[in-house]
């Protein structure tokens, strides 16, 4: 069975400082992993996805994530936070056995302090 | 703007009632997914349709049903509503059928359902 853990329910950073949002997954097979962002009162938008190609994945708005199989992690990072990055971030896992049943993590709320 | 539209934006109803939520996918997308987002349960996958046929089921209650029409729009029907059904319901669409071809899903803005 697959599962996703987002280690922090809330992260607060100062504008211009690095962002780290942590995600660990559990999957019996080769997973596909995604990060989605949800701004207030908006739908979700795909930031980036890993599907067994390069382990370092670059996404939109300067975000990137690294797939580490040995640590079963897929942490999301950004070198310098902007005010517009304040949102809810979801880590998502899907694997070969149940691609149709994607599992969303509980979400991490990111606050950016001016 | 993702290209996915959902109506209505807000819906307020009473317990025991039935409502229908509507979703129009992006032009050309054959798959439609429904999700429920609530404070206590988080974001949960409910059901997927591909080109009019049910493709996958998630944590969808028996009181809930969905269908996808020939023009590819989809409706989610919620009946015998309970207070706990209050949530944000998202529709998403993608070009892919699912299975090993999982691809990006484009989400609509959601319908906020309040059950009083």
CSV table of C-alpha atoms in Angstrom, one decimal:
chain,number,residue,atom,x,y,z
A,1,UNK,CA,0.0,0.0,0.0
A,2,UNK,CA,1.2,3.5,-0.7
A,3,UNK,CA,1.2,6.4,1.7
A,4,UNK,CA,2.5,9.9,1.9
A,5,UNK,CA,3.8,11.8,5.0
A,6,UNK,CA,4.4,15.5,5.0
A,7,UNK,CA,6.5,16.0,8.1
A,8,UNK,CA,5.5,19.6,8.7
A,9,UNK,CA,1.9,20.8,8.8
A,10,UNK,CA,3.1,24.4,8.7
A,11,UNK,CA,6.4,26.1,7.7
A,12,UNK,CA,7.2,29.7,8.1
A,13,UNK,CA,10.1,31.4,6.3
A,14,UNK,CA,11.3,35.0,5.7
A,15,UNK,CA,11.2,36.4,2.2
A,16,UNK,CA,14.4,35.7,0.4
A,17,UNK,CA,15.4,32.7,2.5
A,18,UNK,CA,15.4,29.1,1.4
A,19,UNK,CA,12.3,26.9,1.5
A,20,UNK,CA,12.3,23.2,2.4
A,21,UNK,CA,9.1,21.2,2.5
A,22,UNK,CA,9.5,17.6,3.5
A,23,UNK,CA,7.8,14.6,2.1
A,24,UNK,CA,8.3,10.9,2.7
A,25,UNK,CA,6.5,8.2,0.9
A,26,UNK,CA,5.8,4.5,1.2
A,27,UNK,CA,5.3,2.4,-2.0
A,28,UNK,CA,5.9,-1.2,-2.8
A,29,UNK,CA,6.8,-0.4,-6.4
A,30,UNK,CA,8.5,2.3,-8.4
A,31,UNK,CA,6.5,5.4,-7.5
A,32,UNK,CA,5.6,8.5,-9.4
A,33,UNK,CA,5.8,11.5,-7.2
A,34,UNK,CA,4.3,15.0,-7.6
A,35,UNK,CA,4.1,18.3,-5.8
A,36,UNK,CA,1.0,20.4,-6.2
A,37,UNK,CA,0.4,23.9,-4.9
A,38,UNK,CA,-3.0,25.3,-3.8
A,39,UNK,CA,-3.3,29.1,-3.3
A,40,UNK,CA,-6.1,30.4,-1.2
A,41,UNK,CA,-9.5,29.8,-2.7
A,42,UNK,CA,-8.0,28.3,-5.8
A,43,UNK,CA,-7.7,24.8,-7.3
A,44,UNK,CA,-4.5,22.8,-7.3
A,45,UNK,CA,-1.7,23.3,-9.7
A,46,UNK,CA,1.1,20.9,-10.6
A,47,UNK,CA,4.6,22.2,-9.5
A,48,UNK,CA,6.7,19.3,-10.6
A,49,UNK,CA,6.7,15.5,-11.1
A,50,UNK,CA,9.1,12.6,-10.9
A,51,UNK,CA,8.5,9.6,-13.1
A,52,UNK,CA,11.8,7.6,-12.9
A,53,UNK,CA,13.8,9.8,-15.1
A,54,UNK,CA,16.3,12.3,-13.5
A,55,UNK,CA,16.2,12.2,-9.7
A,56,UNK,CA,16.5,16.0,-9.5
A,57,UNK,CA,13.3,17.5,-10.8
A,58,UNK,CA,12.9,21.1,-11.7
A,59,UNK,CA,9.4,22.7,-11.6
A,60,UNK,CA,7.7,26.0,-12.1
A,61,UNK,CA,8.4,29.2,-10.1
A,62,UNK,CA,11.9,28.1,-9.2
A,63,UNK,CA,11.0,25.0,-7.2
A,64,UNK,CA,12.8,21.7,-7.4
A,65,UNK,CA,12.6,18.4,-5.7
A,66,UNK,CA,15.0,15.5,-5.3
A,67,UNK,CA,13.9,11.8,-5.3
A,68,UNK,CA,16.0,9.8,-2.9
A,69,UNK,CA,15.0,6.2,-3.0
A,70,UNK,CA,17.2,5.2,-0.1
A,71,UNK,CA,15.5,7.7,2.1
A,72,UNK,CA,12.1,7.3,0.5
A,73,UNK,CA,11.9,11.1,0.3
A,74,UNK,CA,10.9,13.7,-2.2
A,75,UNK,CA,11.5,17.0,-0.5
A,76,UNK,CA,10.6,20.3,-2.2
A,77,UNK,CA,13.0,23.2,-2.1
A,78,UNK,CA,13.4,26.7,-3.4
A,79,UNK,CA,16.5,28.9,-2.9
A,80,UNK,CA,14.7,32.1,-2.2
A,81,UNK,CA,11.1,32.5,-1.0
A,82,UNK,CA,8.8,35.1,-2.5
A,83,UNK,CA,5.6,36.4,-0.9
A,84,UNK,CA,3.6,34.8,-3.7
A,85,UNK,CA,4.8,31.4,-2.6
A,86,UNK,CA,2.5,31.5,0.4
A,87,UNK,CA,0.1,28.6,-0.2
A,88,UNK,CA,-0.7,25.0,0.7
A,89,UNK,CA,1.6,22.4,-0.8
A,90,UNK,CA,0.7,18.7,-1.4
A,91,UNK,CA,3.0,15.8,-2.0
A,92,UNK,CA,1.4,13.1,-4.1
A,93,UNK,CA,2.3,9.5,-4.8
A,94,UNK,CA,1.1,7.0,-7.3
A,95,UNK,CA,2.6,3.7,-8.3
A,96,UNK,CA,2.4,1.0,-10.9
A,97,UNK,CA,-0.3,-0.9,-8.9
A,98,UNK,CA,-2.7,1.9,-8.6
A,99,UNK,CA,-1.9,4.8,-10.8
A,100,UNK,CA,-5.5,5.7,-10.8
A,101,UNK,CA,-5.7,6.1,-7.0
A,102,UNK,CA,-3.3,8.8,-6.4
A,103,UNK,CA,-2.6,9.5,-2.7
A,104,UNK,CA,-2.3,13.0,-1.5
A,105,UNK,CA,-0.3,14.0,1.6
A,106,UNK,CA,-2.0,16.0,4.3
A,107,UNK,CA,-0.5,19.2,3.0
A,108,UNK,CA,2.0,21.8,4.3
A,109,UNK,CA,1.0,25.4,4.7
A,110,UNK,CA,3.8,27.7,3.8
A,111,UNK,CA,3.9,31.3,5.2
A,112,UNK,CA,6.3,33.8,3.9
A,113,UNK,CA,7.2,36.7,6.3
A,114,UNK,CA,8.1,40.1,4.7
B,1,UNK,CA,-7.0,29.5,-15.4
B,2,UNK,CA,-6.7,25.7,-15.8
B,3,UNK,CA,-9.5,25.5,-18.3
B,4,UNK,CA,-11.6,23.3,-16.1
B,5,UNK,CA,-14.9,24.8,-15.0
B,6,UNK,CA,-17.0,23.8,-12.1
B,7,UNK,CA,-20.5,25.0,-11.1
B,8,UNK,CA,-21.8,26.1,-8.8
B,9,UNK,CA,-19.0,27.8,-6.8
B,10,UNK,CA,-21.0,27.6,-3.6
B,11,UNK,CA,-23.9,25.5,-2.5
B,12,UNK,CA,-25.7,25.6,0.8
B,13,UNK,CA,-28.3,22.9,1.5
B,14,UNK,CA,-29.8,21.0,4.4
B,15,UNK,CA,-29.2,17.5,5.7
B,16,UNK,CA,-31.0,14.8,3.8
B,17,UNK,CA,-31.1,16.7,0.6
B,18,UNK,CA,-29.5,15.8,-2.8
B,19,UNK,CA,-27.3,18.0,-4.9
B,20,UNK,CA,-25.5,17.8,-8.2
B,21,UNK,CA,-22.1,19.3,-8.9
B,22,UNK,CA,-21.0,19.9,-12.5
B,23,UNK,CA,-17.6,19.8,-14.1
B,24,UNK,CA,-16.5,20.7,-17.6
B,25,UNK,CA,-13.0,19.4,-18.4
B,26,UNK,CA,-10.3,21.1,-20.5
B,27,UNK,CA,-10.9,20.9,-24.2
B,28,UNK,CA,-9.6,17.6,-25.4
B,29,UNK,CA,-9.2,15.9,-22.0
B,30,UNK,CA,-11.0,12.6,-21.8
B,31,UNK,CA,-10.4,11.9,-18.1
B,32,UNK,CA,-12.3,13.5,-15.3
B,33,UNK,CA,-11.5,13.0,-11.6
B,34,UNK,CA,-13.4,14.1,-8.5
B,35,UNK,CA,-11.9,14.9,-5.2
B,36,UNK,CA,-13.2,15.9,-1.8
B,37,UNK,CA,-11.2,18.3,0.4
B,38,UNK,CA,-12.2,18.7,4.0
B,39,UNK,CA,-10.4,19.9,7.1
B,40,UNK,CA,-10.4,16.5,8.9
B,41,UNK,CA,-9.9,14.2,5.9
B,42,UNK,CA,-7.7,16.3,3.7
B,43,UNK,CA,-7.8,15.8,0.0
B,44,UNK,CA,-9.3,12.5,-1.1
B,45,UNK,CA,-9.7,10.9,-4.5
B,46,UNK,CA,-13.3,9.9,-5.1
B,47,UNK,CA,-13.7,8.6,-8.6
B,48,UNK,CA,-12.4,8.8,-12.2
B,49,UNK,CA,-14.1,8.6,-15.5
B,50,UNK,CA,-12.5,8.2,-18.9
B,51,UNK,CA,-14.4,8.9,-22.1
B,52,UNK,CA,-17.7,8.1,-20.4
B,53,UNK,CA,-16.7,5.0,-18.5
B,54,UNK,CA,-15.9,4.6,-14.8
B,55,UNK,CA,-12.1,4.0,-14.6
B,56,UNK,CA,-11.2,4.0,-10.9
B,57,UNK,CA,-12.9,4.4,-7.6
B,58,UNK,CA,-11.4,5.8,-4.5
B,59,UNK,CA,-13.0,6.7,-1.1
B,60,UNK,CA,-16.4,7.4,-2.5
B,61,UNK,CA,-19.5,6.8,-0.4
B,62,UNK,CA,-22.4,4.8,-1.7
B,63,UNK,CA,-24.6,7.9,-1.3
B,64,UNK,CA,-22.4,9.5,-3.9
B,65,UNK,CA,-22.4,8.8,-7.6
B,66,UNK,CA,-21.0,10.3,-10.7
B,67,UNK,CA,-21.3,10.1,-14.5
B,68,UNK,CA,-19.6,11.4,-17.5
B,69,UNK,CA,-21.7,12.4,-20.5
B,70,UNK,CA,-21.0,12.1,-24.2
B,71,UNK,CA,-19.8,15.7,-24.4
B,72,UNK,CA,-17.3,14.7,-21.6
B,73,UNK,CA,-18.7,16.9,-18.9
B,74,UNK,CA,-19.2,15.2,-15.6
B,75,UNK,CA,-21.7,15.4,-12.7
B,76,UNK,CA,-21.2,14.3,-9.1
B,77,UNK,CA,-24.4,13.5,-7.3
B,78,UNK,CA,-24.5,13.6,-3.5
B,79,UNK,CA,-27.6,12.3,-1.8
B,80,UNK,CA,-28.9,11.9,1.7
B,81,UNK,CA,-26.5,14.7,2.7
B,82,UNK,CA,-25.0,14.8,6.1
B,83,UNK,CA,-23.2,17.5,8.0
B,84,UNK,CA,-19.9,15.7,7.4
B,85,UNK,CA,-20.3,16.0,3.7
B,86,UNK,CA,-19.6,19.7,3.9
B,87,UNK,CA,-16.3,20.2,2.0
B,88,UNK,CA,-14.7,21.6,-1.1
B,89,UNK,CA,-15.3,19.3,-4.1
B,90,UNK,CA,-12.7,19.5,-6.9
B,91,UNK,CA,-12.9,18.2,-10.4
B,92,UNK,CA,-9.7,17.6,-12.4
B,93,UNK,CA,-9.1,16.6,-15.9
B,94,UNK,CA,-6.3,15.1,-17.9
B,95,UNK,CA,-5.6,13.7,-21.3
B,96,UNK,CA,-4.6,10.3,-20.1
B,97,UNK,CA,-6.6,7.2,-19.4
B,98,UNK,CA,-4.8,6.5,-16.2
B,99,UNK,CA,-3.0,3.2,-15.4
B,100,UNK,CA,0.7,3.6,-16.3
B,101,UNK,CA,0.1,6.7,-18.2
B,102,UNK,CA,-0.5,9.0,-15.2
B,103,UNK,CA,-0.1,12.5,-16.3
B,104,UNK,CA,-0.7,16.0,-15.0
B,105,UNK,CA,-4.2,16.7,-13.7
B,106,UNK,CA,-5.7,20.2,-14.2
B,107,UNK,CA,-7.9,21.2,-11.3
B,108,UNK,CA,-11.0,23.3,-11.4
B,109,UNK,CA,-11.6,26.0,-8.8
B,110,UNK,CA,-13.9,23.7,-6.8
B,111,UNK,CA,-17.4,23.8,-5.4
B,112,UNK,CA,-17.8,24.6,-1.8
B,113,UNK,CA,-20.7,22.6,-0.3
B,114,UNK,CA,-22.1,23.6,3.1
B,115,UNK,CA,-24.7,21.2,4.6
B,116,UNK,CA,-26.7,22.8,7.5
